[in-house]
Amino acid sequence: MYHKEKSIQMKSSASALYNNLSVLRIAPRSLTYFTVVHANMVNMVSASWDGLNYSHRQLQSKEANVATSSSLIMQAAWCVLPSRDILVLTSQKGIQMYESDGSIMVYWHALDTPETQTAQAVFARGIAAVREKYICVGISSGSMLVFDVPIKGSNITLSEVLEEHKESITDLASECSGSLECIADMVSADDSGNLCVWKSGEDFQLLNKIPDKAIEAFCSSVKLWKGTVVAGYGTGQIRLYEAVTGIVHAEVNAHARWIYSLDIAPFSGLLLSAAEDSLVRVWHLTMTPETNSVEIVHMYNECVTDTQICGAKFCDGDGYAFAVTGYDLSEIIRYTQV
Amino acid sequence: MSSRTLPLLFINLGGEMLYILDQRLRAQNIPADKAKKVMNDIITTMFNKKFLEELFKPQELYSKKALRTVFDRLAHASIMRLNQASMDKLYDLMTMAFKYQVLLCPRAKDILLVSFNHMDAIKDFVKDTPSVLSQVDETYRQLIEMYTPLSSGEFQLIRQTLLIFFQDMHIRVSIFLKDKVQNSNGRFVLPISGPVPHGTHIPGLIRMFSCNGEEVKRLQFRNGGNYTGVLREGSFEMFGERVIKLGTNMYSVSRPVETHMSGTSKNSAQKKSVNTAPNPLAKEELNMLARLMGGMEVQKPGNADSGFRVNLFATDEEEEEALISRPDEFSYDVIKIQATKNQQANAELVKIMGDFTEEAGEPCSSSANSKGDDLLAMMDGL
């Protein structure tokens, strides 16, 4: 179904972090941007579609009162809003937001870090753009910060703090189908496998909480598409839930190790899953509104030999191409449909 | 990231070090009483109460430089001496072995089982010495107390923290290459066969449900691997079958310990940015290091007869050659620390460090950076 294309080389290797690849397609300029986290830095590569031009930029983590920070970055992701794209970096010290090409930092939010080291780690993780103007970021305490983003400029403000989760946030996702009919706008996942479903607005509203019944549950990656939550777990399972009710549509014994990344191609319903077991799998989701059912079928496997995959994303809305990163690998591996 | 990583890093690296030293002591036919003394002395120092207290405090991981300094000191806690080339090689082997174990752990939580495998072996090394044995038992209790309540998410954070520490290290180890667990490019083999971790199902099944929870459809898919069942859960108590074999002793007298420096230079072009970025916490780190090592009781050196040198290479010529030909990017900068809590202990340590420098070549490289030099000058006045 897919074949391997020429890889993109990076300045440094990818760290073993969940969802460690973000892709932004800039159609008007025939470019695609990729970001991958390496410890306290982010590698940004822009690749022209003709495969001839690549340019690199590296962004550093930031810390108050310090010229060069060694604070580790947990995640980097683009937030696509109607009027602008913002690149968000979450680290042990705070949240950095940049214009989409990474050239200008437009906002910095420092996390409350205790004076002396505590047993509980402090960091921000989980990034999602929600509806027209919100960017949500998760924190290790379980809180979620909601930022209000203006159409342009740096007047970004903290609009709300959502305190629902009790464990560290692992991932956030917003409804990606583009449909305005969906009631649920965002889903959040935490360290103990709990999922919360939200409706956005001046005040975000909790629509549903999907607790996890398994003892060893841990959800590392989550997506929301057409009202269906797709969650990837440390046990290698993928589960599909109806967001507002929590009804389980499907359970897949998908991987032999911890799932590190999920992605959905919203126009085609293709689902990408990648795990520490070296495998990337492509699935297809179909909704049948009449019976309120969701089906998932397996389409394709790709083995990235001797690599613990940490990021996998589609490069376009149809799922025609996807890219993969792995721990200790200094390249972004790409695949396109044959 | 995780502030609970250092104890696991230290204990597992220490365990690997003991396996290697034990093998070399036997291979070099060191008399049994001397060999036993070395092992006991090192283990006593490793599990020193004050030292462990510092270690178990919540803290960020030390830099590679700082950790190497701790292990240098530990390796010289007895009458045994190591030349720089041998110490470098020892450290390469220790770190690559633990990197391998962390990568191949079926579940993040199994890092604790790997640690228990090392602890079980250490306990066996000192089973005839009750005083040390009780220290080791106390450490088991501390490990169990600190780590068994953690969730799988917290273990995965610890694992991710360790993997960042080991990032971009691809030194080829002969025993790994022979066993085909490492490729010739230095990367470890990750099999897509064998049993799946405890708590995971073999991939291949899709189950779909109706709104009232009834299963309505089942589909199978080809998983592309060759998985053969589910692992049992190992014991997380002081005694018990660990199930996981990672962290057990893979060396024996007949299996030599070699590393290959050549052929890894293309990987070394990767800058280890965490290491080379100017570290504004260097002063803080040196302070922590000084407190940690202040708790390490270093043995008074015996007379010239009881001391001896251990070589990690087959011959002295090989060792010399290794030192000369070691590529720059693989050199470990070691901080020379002479800081302790009191003047008398400081004087003793200065003497010991002086003895090492005079007799056995330089076990510690004195290439600390200028920031380190200023701080050391400050500490010498303590």
XYZ file of C-alpha atoms in Angstrom:
720
model
C 0.000 0.000 0.000
C 2.928 2.312 0.795
C 6.517 2.396 -0.251
C 9.496 4.085 1.361
C 10.662 7.454 0.065
C 13.916 9.292 0.597
C 14.389 10.085 4.298
C 14.978 13.577 5.621
C 18.155 13.940 7.677
C 17.993 15.889 10.919
C 20.673 17.686 12.887
C 20.196 15.390 15.860
C 18.338 12.244 16.803
C 14.817 11.901 18.153
C 14.269 11.430 21.877
C 12.002 8.704 23.239
C 8.931 10.839 23.886
C 5.278 10.259 22.991
C 3.964 11.815 19.801
C 7.448 12.968 18.856
C 6.723 14.249 15.376
C 4.610 17.124 14.190
C 3.880 17.923 10.553
C 2.554 21.132 9.005
C 1.602 21.244 5.368
C 1.876 24.669 3.743
C 0.154 24.218 0.389
C 0.545 27.818 -0.890
C 4.333 27.459 -0.629
C 4.567 23.786 -1.588
C 6.383 23.080 1.643
C 6.007 20.731 4.556
C 7.454 21.469 7.974
C 8.497 18.712 10.388
C 9.471 19.082 14.044
C 11.161 16.483 16.211
C 12.288 16.877 19.835
C 15.854 16.071 20.902
C 16.298 16.519 24.675
C 16.324 20.297 25.232
C 15.995 21.239 21.562
C 13.588 20.980 18.694
C 14.757 20.137 15.175
C 12.672 21.872 12.561
C 13.058 20.899 8.936
C 11.216 22.435 6.046
C 11.044 20.269 2.949
C 9.930 21.463 -0.459
C 7.523 19.157 -2.244
C 9.847 18.707 -5.205
C 12.345 17.161 -2.816
C 15.077 19.600 -3.795
C 15.185 22.073 -0.926
C 15.592 21.422 2.763
C 16.252 23.963 5.435
C 16.881 23.420 9.125
C 16.258 25.392 12.256
C 16.812 24.421 15.870
C 14.804 25.852 18.737
C 15.965 25.711 22.337
C 13.978 25.262 25.493
C 13.595 28.426 27.529
C 13.924 29.069 31.196
C 13.498 32.265 33.186
C 16.757 34.060 34.088
C 18.932 31.647 32.186
C 20.646 32.235 28.836
C 20.749 28.631 27.663
C 18.377 26.180 29.196
C 18.983 22.501 29.677
C 15.360 21.915 30.588
C 13.979 19.009 28.619
C 11.245 19.508 26.044
C 8.386 17.023 26.306
C 6.554 17.804 23.091
C 6.449 20.149 20.098
C 3.356 20.520 17.912
C 1.722 22.916 15.489
C -1.657 24.306 16.353
C -3.632 25.096 13.229
C -6.127 27.897 13.802
C -8.230 29.539 11.071
C -6.133 32.700 10.935
C -2.677 31.472 11.902
C -0.527 28.453 12.746
C 1.321 28.487 16.053
C 4.200 26.190 16.997
C 3.978 25.193 20.656
C 6.841 23.723 22.713
C 6.187 22.256 26.162
C 9.057 21.682 28.557
C 9.952 21.134 32.192
C 9.925 24.871 32.751
C 7.089 26.194 30.649
C 5.290 26.667 27.374
C 6.803 28.476 24.399
C 4.745 29.591 21.399
C 6.206 30.647 18.054
C 5.006 31.838 14.669
C 4.681 28.803 12.413
C 8.186 28.956 10.911
C 9.757 29.096 14.360
C 11.310 32.472 13.722
C 9.639 34.539 16.429
C 8.558 33.550 19.917
C 5.215 35.185 20.511
C 4.434 33.934 23.990
C 6.048 32.338 27.028
C 4.285 30.880 30.007
C 6.355 29.740 32.973
C 5.210 26.745 34.989
C 5.104 26.975 38.762
C 8.155 25.027 39.771
C 8.718 24.381 43.468
C 11.892 25.721 45.104
C 13.244 22.327 46.059
C 12.964 19.258 43.933
C 9.925 17.151 44.695
C 9.347 13.516 43.890
C 6.604 14.529 41.473
C 8.112 15.695 38.195
C 6.989 19.041 36.801
C 6.469 19.528 33.080
C 3.943 20.461 30.415
C 2.788 17.881 27.876
C -0.207 17.583 25.564
C -0.986 20.240 22.973
C -4.153 20.896 20.969
C -5.724 23.712 18.968
C -9.430 23.816 19.696
C -12.039 25.496 17.496
C -11.203 28.979 16.268
C -9.124 30.442 18.956
C -7.971 28.186 21.738
C -4.738 26.380 22.403
C -4.854 23.877 25.247
C -1.792 22.534 27.013
C -1.619 19.852 29.692
C 0.502 19.856 32.850
C 2.070 17.086 34.908
C -0.232 17.922 37.822
C -3.241 16.988 35.685
C -4.357 20.571 35.067
C -4.937 21.891 31.592
C -4.274 25.459 30.537
C -6.561 27.066 27.977
C -5.010 29.956 26.054
C -7.008 32.446 24.052
C -5.184 33.281 20.808
C -5.969 36.490 18.871
C -6.062 36.541 15.065
C -2.589 38.006 15.017
C 0.012 39.409 17.346
C 1.329 38.262 20.686
C -1.561 39.165 22.943
C -2.167 35.555 23.918
C -3.834 35.202 27.298
C -4.504 32.401 29.731
C -8.254 32.086 29.649
C -8.960 29.155 31.932
C -7.391 26.359 33.947
C -9.224 23.043 33.781
C -8.792 20.888 36.855
C -10.290 17.525 36.207
C -7.468 15.027 35.827
C -5.521 13.951 38.890
C -2.585 12.420 37.018
C -0.146 13.848 34.475
C -1.657 14.712 31.123
C -0.203 12.581 28.350
C -1.963 13.860 25.239
C -4.700 16.179 24.025
C -6.620 16.101 20.780
C -9.314 18.204 19.198
C -12.048 17.151 16.826
C -10.269 16.955 13.490
C -13.044 16.166 11.018
C -13.830 19.830 10.495
C -17.482 19.099 11.076
C -19.348 21.661 13.128
C -22.012 19.141 14.092
C -19.836 17.338 16.571
C -20.695 18.144 20.130
C -17.335 17.233 21.601
C -14.427 19.513 20.764
C -11.540 18.035 22.683
C -10.377 14.919 24.487
C -7.657 14.734 27.138
C -5.824 11.653 28.392
C -3.799 11.087 31.552
C -1.256 8.735 33.120
C -3.876 6.446 34.614
C -5.746 5.938 31.348
C -8.635 8.289 32.145
C -10.108 10.215 29.229
C -12.051 13.461 29.543
C -14.236 14.837 26.782
C -14.795 18.597 26.563
C -16.823 21.216 24.818
C -14.946 24.450 24.195
C -16.126 27.966 24.870
C -15.620 30.889 27.205
C -15.785 28.211 29.857
C -14.851 24.746 28.768
C -17.450 22.203 29.720
C -16.737 18.626 30.737
C -19.067 16.411 28.706
C -17.899 13.009 29.782
C -15.255 11.180 31.712
C -14.229 7.745 30.454
C -12.456 5.960 33.265
C -10.180 3.086 32.548
C -11.051 -0.197 34.184
C -7.792 -1.956 33.469
C -5.222 -1.842 36.251
C -2.201 -1.203 34.115
C -3.865 1.314 31.828
C -1.888 4.154 30.371
C -3.022 6.155 27.365
C -0.119 7.755 25.540
C -1.854 9.055 22.432
C -5.394 10.109 21.649
C -7.367 11.414 18.649
C -10.923 12.645 18.147
C -12.653 12.213 14.813
C -16.339 12.533 14.004
C -17.259 12.181 17.629
C -15.149 9.055 18.105
C -12.228 8.936 20.506
C -9.318 6.774 19.344
C -6.933 5.977 22.209
C -3.582 4.158 22.146
C -2.391 2.387 25.292
C 0.833 1.235 26.909
C -0.421 -2.339 26.633
C -0.438 -2.031 22.842
C -4.207 -1.823 22.595
C -6.189 0.719 20.605
C -9.708 1.452 21.724
C -12.465 3.383 19.996
C -15.107 5.092 22.145
C -18.100 7.243 21.409
C -16.938 10.514 22.934
C -20.080 11.806 24.613
C -21.286 8.493 26.015
C -18.099 6.524 26.562
C -19.513 3.472 24.778
C -16.740 1.223 23.499
C -17.036 0.715 19.750
C -13.972 -1.433 19.248
C -10.914 -2.915 20.892
C -7.830 -3.816 18.910
C -4.834 -5.854 20.087
C -2.740 -3.663 17.870
C 0.864 -3.715 19.084
C 3.224 -5.852 21.141
C 4.669 -2.903 23.010
C 3.808 0.593 24.193
C 1.976 2.720 21.594
C 3.780 6.035 21.150
C 1.799 7.779 18.458
C -1.573 7.870 16.718
C -2.734 10.007 13.814
C -5.870 10.289 11.705
C -6.200 11.487 8.112
C -9.523 13.308 8.482
C -10.684 13.194 4.857
C -10.236 9.470 4.363
C -10.601 8.047 7.870
C -7.218 6.369 7.765
C -5.635 5.787 11.170
C -1.895 5.466 11.788
C -0.507 3.763 14.900
C 3.144 3.378 15.879
C 4.792 1.682 18.827
C 8.026 0.657 20.522
C 7.648 -2.728 18.797
C 9.105 -1.222 15.569
C 5.797 -1.423 13.732
C 3.680 1.221 12.079
C 0.181 0.087 11.194
C -2.447 1.717 8.986
C -6.127 1.118 9.689
C -9.362 2.386 8.203
C -12.284 3.717 10.191
C -15.810 3.812 8.838
C -18.789 5.372 10.544
C -22.309 4.155 10.023
C -24.539 6.848 11.504
C -27.734 4.791 11.062
C -26.552 2.053 13.367
C -24.323 4.400 15.375
C -21.470 2.024 14.800
C -17.845 2.456 13.978
C -15.817 -0.163 12.181
C -12.087 -0.501 12.065
C -10.195 -2.673 9.624
C -6.475 -3.294 9.298
C -4.907 -2.108 6.044
C -1.129 -2.244 6.204
C 2.003 -2.931 8.277
C 5.417 -1.326 7.994
C 8.323 -2.583 10.079
C 11.028 -0.022 10.829
C 13.763 -2.494 11.687
C 15.454 -2.216 15.097
C 13.733 1.077 15.852
C 11.525 2.056 18.742
C 9.159 4.406 16.977
C 8.286 7.578 18.841
C 6.386 9.620 16.262
C 4.222 8.901 13.248
C 2.048 11.385 11.363
C 0.219 11.612 8.081
C 1.627 14.366 5.873
C -1.711 15.269 4.330
C -5.431 15.059 5.082
C -6.035 12.048 2.859
C -3.261 9.919 4.281
C -1.455 9.707 0.986
C 1.894 9.992 2.765
C 3.155 9.536 6.301
C 6.376 10.183 8.207
C 7.999 8.318 11.090
C 10.640 9.096 13.732
C 12.427 6.656 16.030
C 14.523 6.840 19.192
C 18.200 7.477 18.378
C 17.390 7.967 14.695
C 18.531 11.157 13.011
C 16.231 10.866 10.091
C 12.566 11.310 9.357
C 11.480 8.312 7.333
C 8.776 8.903 4.776
C 6.331 6.634 2.995
C 3.877 7.356 0.207
C 1.073 5.316 -1.266
C 1.880 3.385 -4.379
C 12.102 14.773 33.814
C 11.605 12.020 36.365
C 13.330 12.878 39.645
C 13.483 9.230 40.694
C 15.881 8.014 38.031
C 19.293 8.347 39.659
C 19.093 5.403 42.114
C 18.163 3.005 39.311
C 20.865 4.352 37.030
C 23.498 4.072 39.729
C 22.577 0.605 40.982
C 22.317 -0.931 37.532
C 25.533 0.642 36.241
C 27.236 -0.385 39.481
C 25.967 -3.922 39.031
C 27.364 -4.125 35.501
C 30.671 -2.758 36.742
C 30.864 -5.519 39.328
C 30.138 -8.215 36.730
C 32.958 -6.927 34.532
C 35.465 -6.498 37.360
C 34.630 -9.957 38.674
C 35.313 -11.419 35.241
C 38.595 -9.548 34.866
C 39.788 -10.465 38.361
C 39.267 -14.137 37.562
C 40.695 -13.875 34.046
C 43.856 -12.236 35.416
C 44.145 -14.899 38.146
C 44.150 -12.378 40.946
C 44.399 -14.301 44.265
C 40.964 -15.117 45.650
C 41.403 -13.186 48.890
C 42.453 -10.011 47.094
C 39.652 -10.337 44.551
C 37.116 -10.822 47.299
C 38.452 -7.790 49.138
C 38.054 -5.622 46.051
C 34.483 -6.750 45.465
C 33.576 -6.278 49.124
C 35.186 -2.851 49.317
C 33.413 -1.613 46.219
C 30.056 -2.975 47.297
C 30.490 -1.514 50.781
C 31.163 1.890 49.240
C 28.255 1.580 46.811
C 25.786 0.874 49.570
C 27.133 3.257 52.152
C 24.201 4.604 54.139
C 24.995 8.292 53.766
C 25.756 7.880 50.110
C 22.458 6.157 49.448
C 20.574 8.804 51.386
C 21.887 11.433 48.980
C 21.227 9.193 46.007
C 17.598 8.489 46.822
C 16.644 12.152 47.216
C 14.387 13.422 44.415
C 16.714 15.052 41.884
C 17.418 15.407 38.200
C 19.932 13.046 36.648
C 23.544 14.023 36.839
C 25.384 14.860 33.634
C 27.434 12.116 32.023
C 30.573 13.821 33.246
C 29.431 13.858 36.854
C 28.285 10.274 36.828
C 31.536 9.102 35.296
C 33.385 10.839 38.136
C 31.311 8.952 40.704
C 32.141 5.636 39.072
C 35.806 6.484 38.788
C 35.846 7.009 42.525
C 33.873 3.837 43.106
C 36.199 1.724 40.991
C 39.095 2.972 43.084
C 37.442 2.351 46.425
C 39.767 -0.571 47.072
C 43.276 -1.785 46.462
C 42.647 -2.268 42.770
C 43.817 0.321 40.255
C 42.763 0.925 36.693
C 44.570 2.905 34.013
C 42.580 5.452 32.122
C 42.134 3.279 29.059
C 40.763 0.458 31.163
C 38.482 2.787 33.108
C 37.175 4.227 29.829
C 36.491 0.772 28.506
C 34.851 -0.331 31.732
C 32.528 2.648 31.583
C 31.713 2.034 27.900
C 30.742 -1.541 28.669
C 28.671 -0.614 31.715
C 26.709 2.060 29.921
C 26.058 0.104 26.742
C 24.934 -2.898 28.775
C 22.435 -0.887 30.760
C 21.271 0.974 27.658
C 20.563 -2.404 26.108
C 18.651 -3.535 29.175
C 16.525 -0.377 29.289
C 15.708 -0.570 25.583
C 14.751 -4.194 25.654
C 12.661 -4.167 28.818
C 9.290 -5.565 27.817
C 7.424 -3.135 30.082
C 8.741 0.077 31.598
C 8.088 -1.387 35.054
C 10.460 -4.282 34.269
C 13.384 -1.857 34.766
C 12.811 -2.596 38.436
C 13.166 -6.340 37.768
C 16.426 -5.639 35.926
C 17.567 -3.713 39.006
C 16.612 -6.656 41.205
C 18.630 -8.988 38.987
C 21.673 -6.810 39.622
C 20.866 -6.640 43.333
C 20.430 -10.415 43.531
C 23.891 -10.896 42.008
C 25.466 -8.287 44.286
C 23.944 -10.033 47.266
C 25.549 -13.255 46.084
C 28.971 -11.568 45.828
C 28.833 -10.594 49.503
C 26.905 -13.494 50.962
C 29.801 -14.367 53.274
C 30.128 -10.892 54.723
C 27.183 -10.172 57.046
C 27.916 -6.470 57.549
C 27.776 -5.695 53.839
C 24.893 -8.089 53.329
C 22.732 -6.091 55.702
C 23.508 -2.899 53.777
C 22.426 -4.614 50.571
C 19.219 -5.834 52.190
C 18.470 -2.326 53.399
C 18.847 -1.082 49.819
C 16.368 -3.692 48.595
C 13.886 -2.334 51.093
C 14.452 1.217 49.940
C 14.006 0.233 46.315
C 10.816 -1.641 47.058
C 9.476 1.231 49.122
C 10.235 3.853 46.518
C 9.404 2.071 43.309
C 6.719 -0.561 43.761
C 3.932 2.018 44.290
C 4.731 3.822 41.040
C 2.320 3.590 38.119
C 3.306 2.328 34.686
C 3.195 5.932 33.446
C 5.750 7.012 36.027
C 7.993 4.085 35.088
C 7.734 5.042 31.450
C 8.850 8.570 32.405
C 11.853 7.066 34.224
C 12.597 4.963 31.160
C 12.325 7.989 28.861
C 14.664 9.932 31.159
C 17.204 7.094 31.001
C 16.892 6.893 27.213
C 17.656 10.597 26.907
C 20.745 10.006 29.063
C 21.876 7.183 26.761
C 20.905 8.919 23.538
C 23.340 8.657 20.619
C 25.607 6.124 22.318
C 26.420 3.387 19.842
C 29.655 1.864 21.063
C 30.029 -1.646 19.725
C 30.534 -4.324 22.365
C 32.111 -7.583 21.286
C 29.930 -9.828 23.394
C 26.782 -8.140 22.015
C 28.003 -8.411 18.429
C 28.792 -12.106 18.891
C 25.384 -12.800 20.402
C 23.801 -10.820 17.567
C 21.976 -8.490 19.894
C 23.847 -5.523 18.433
C 24.346 -4.671 14.757
C 27.678 -3.674 13.277
C 26.465 -0.065 13.217
C 26.195 -0.138 16.995
C 22.407 -0.243 17.160
C 20.642 -2.908 19.133
C 18.503 -5.573 17.548
C 14.847 -5.235 18.483
C 13.193 -8.544 17.721
C 9.591 -8.706 16.520
C 9.246 -12.200 17.852
C 9.140 -13.982 21.167
C 6.738 -13.459 24.046
C 4.836 -10.222 24.522
C 5.057 -8.376 27.855
C 2.859 -9.293 30.780
C -0.434 -7.446 30.385
C -0.230 -7.188 26.593
C -2.100 -9.343 24.091
C -0.490 -10.791 20.982
C -1.434 -8.368 18.186
C -3.934 -9.628 15.641
C -7.450 -9.316 16.960
C -10.074 -6.627 16.347
C -13.308 -6.812 18.319
C -16.256 -4.557 17.562
C -19.186 -3.962 19.899
C -22.762 -2.788 19.745
C -24.084 0.055 21.857
C -25.017 -2.264 24.690
C -21.583 -3.827 24.892
C -22.192 -7.045 22.984
C -19.443 -8.190 20.702
C -20.815 -8.127 17.171
C -17.818 -8.766 15.001
C -14.296 -10.174 15.159
C -11.537 -9.659 12.649
C -8.038 -11.052 12.533
C -5.090 -9.362 10.894
C -1.533 -10.370 10.161
C 0.745 -8.814 12.753
C 3.946 -9.044 10.718
C 5.890 -10.562 13.609
C 6.344 -13.935 15.229
C 4.982 -13.584 18.744
C 4.760 -16.685 20.866
C 2.859 -16.041 24.051
C 2.740 -13.790 27.089
C 5.471 -13.384 29.696
C 4.704 -14.271 33.298
C 5.061 -11.484 35.797
C 8.346 -11.486 37.725
C 8.610 -11.014 41.482
C 8.982 -7.464 42.836
C 9.864 -8.634 46.317
C 13.190 -9.193 48.016
C 13.274 -12.772 46.873
C 11.635 -14.458 43.960
C 11.934 -15.402 40.340
C 12.427 -12.306 38.272
C 11.494 -13.965 34.923
C 13.275 -11.228 32.958
C 16.859 -12.232 32.176
C 18.082 -8.701 31.451
C 20.454 -7.561 34.162
C 21.833 -11.011 34.930
C 25.535 -11.649 34.472
C 26.370 -12.273 30.833
C 30.141 -12.474 31.316
C 32.169 -15.492 32.227
C 35.923 -16.159 32.251
C 35.796 -17.514 28.733
C 33.834 -14.603 27.252
C 36.199 -11.677 26.899
C 35.086 -8.076 27.211
C 35.972 -6.002 24.167
C 34.712 -2.853 22.598
C 35.355 -1.531 19.113
C 36.049 2.138 18.685
C 36.447 2.156 14.911
C 33.446 2.345 12.662
C 31.414 4.385 15.122
C 32.838 7.742 14.063
C 29.965 8.513 11.721
C 27.554 8.290 14.594
C 29.795 10.378 16.790
C 29.179 13.332 14.492
C 25.911 13.755 16.340
C 26.471 16.398 18.940
C 25.201 15.251 22.266
C 23.616 18.584 22.943
C 22.605 17.890 26.521
C 26.269 17.261 27.269
C 27.882 20.087 25.360
C 25.460 22.942 26.027
C 26.891 25.208 28.717
C 25.269 24.011 31.882
C 24.203 26.818 34.160
C 23.631 24.257 36.884
C 27.257 23.126 36.847
C 27.942 24.732 40.202
C 24.863 23.151 41.735
C 25.818 19.828 40.283
C 29.369 19.983 41.593
C 27.982 20.765 45.013
C 25.705 17.747 44.873
C 28.547 15.628 43.650
C 30.774 16.784 46.477
C 28.107 15.935 49.054
C 27.550 12.556 47.423
C 31.209 11.671 47.368
C 31.771 13.086 50.822
C 29.562 10.232 51.891
C 31.738 7.741 50.033
C 34.250 6.323 52.468
C 37.416 5.681 50.525
C 39.719 2.952 51.737
C 43.162 3.924 52.978
C 45.616 2.580 50.427
C 47.409 -0.546 51.582
C 51.133 -0.944 51.213
C 52.565 -1.425 47.772
C 52.316 -5.219 48.054
C 48.569 -5.479 48.446
C 47.676 -3.017 45.666
C 47.433 -4.280 42.088
C 46.326 -3.128 38.670
C 43.548 -4.631 36.611
C 43.594 -4.438 32.853
C 40.387 -4.532 30.807
C 42.408 -5.459 27.740
C 44.220 -8.662 26.878
C 47.719 -7.140 27.165
C 49.380 -3.980 28.480
C 50.329 -3.044 24.932
C 46.699 -3.217 23.857
C 45.721 -0.995 26.773
C 48.330 1.592 25.822
C 47.273 1.455 22.199
C 43.632 1.931 23.174
C 44.444 5.061 25.141
C 46.335 6.636 22.235
C 43.847 5.712 19.576
C 40.637 6.574 21.413
C 38.779 9.132 19.253
C 38.386 12.556 20.864
C 34.630 12.503 20.779
C 34.615 9.456 23.030
C 36.867 10.858 25.701
C 35.202 11.238 29.046
C 35.921 14.455 30.843
C 36.277 13.643 34.472
C 36.066 16.191 37.224
C 38.766 15.975 39.845
C 36.914 16.441 43.074
C 38.683 16.998 46.288
C 35.835 18.519 48.191
C 34.672 16.962 51.397
C 32.991 18.055 54.554
C 36.058 18.420 56.721
C 39.713 19.273 56.480
C 41.037 15.949 57.721
C 39.072 13.869 55.287
C 40.039 16.304 52.591
C 43.707 15.846 53.397
C 43.340 12.067 53.269
C 41.615 12.213 49.926
C 44.260 14.536 48.547
C 46.845 11.992 49.607
C 44.919 9.136 48.017
C 44.416 11.037 44.791
C 48.095 11.886 44.882
C 48.986 8.227 45.325
C 46.918 7.243 42.336
C 48.459 9.902 40.159
C 51.986 8.948 41.125
C 51.782 5.206 40.844
C 49.381 4.078 38.224
C 49.242 6.709 35.535
C 46.198 8.961 35.496
C 43.031 7.167 36.454
C 41.205 10.456 36.288
C 41.758 12.682 33.319
C 42.412 16.201 34.446
C 40.665 17.876 31.584
C 37.915 19.581 33.568
C 36.617 22.695 31.837
C 37.542 26.148 33.061
C 34.305 26.563 34.987
C 35.190 23.370 36.829
C 38.692 24.640 37.569
C 37.418 27.787 39.280
C 35.046 25.801 41.410
C 37.675 23.244 42.280
C 40.009 26.021 43.363
C 37.201 27.277 45.562
C 36.599 23.808 46.980
C 40.271 23.196 47.703
C 40.008 25.985 50.224
C 37.256 24.109 52.108
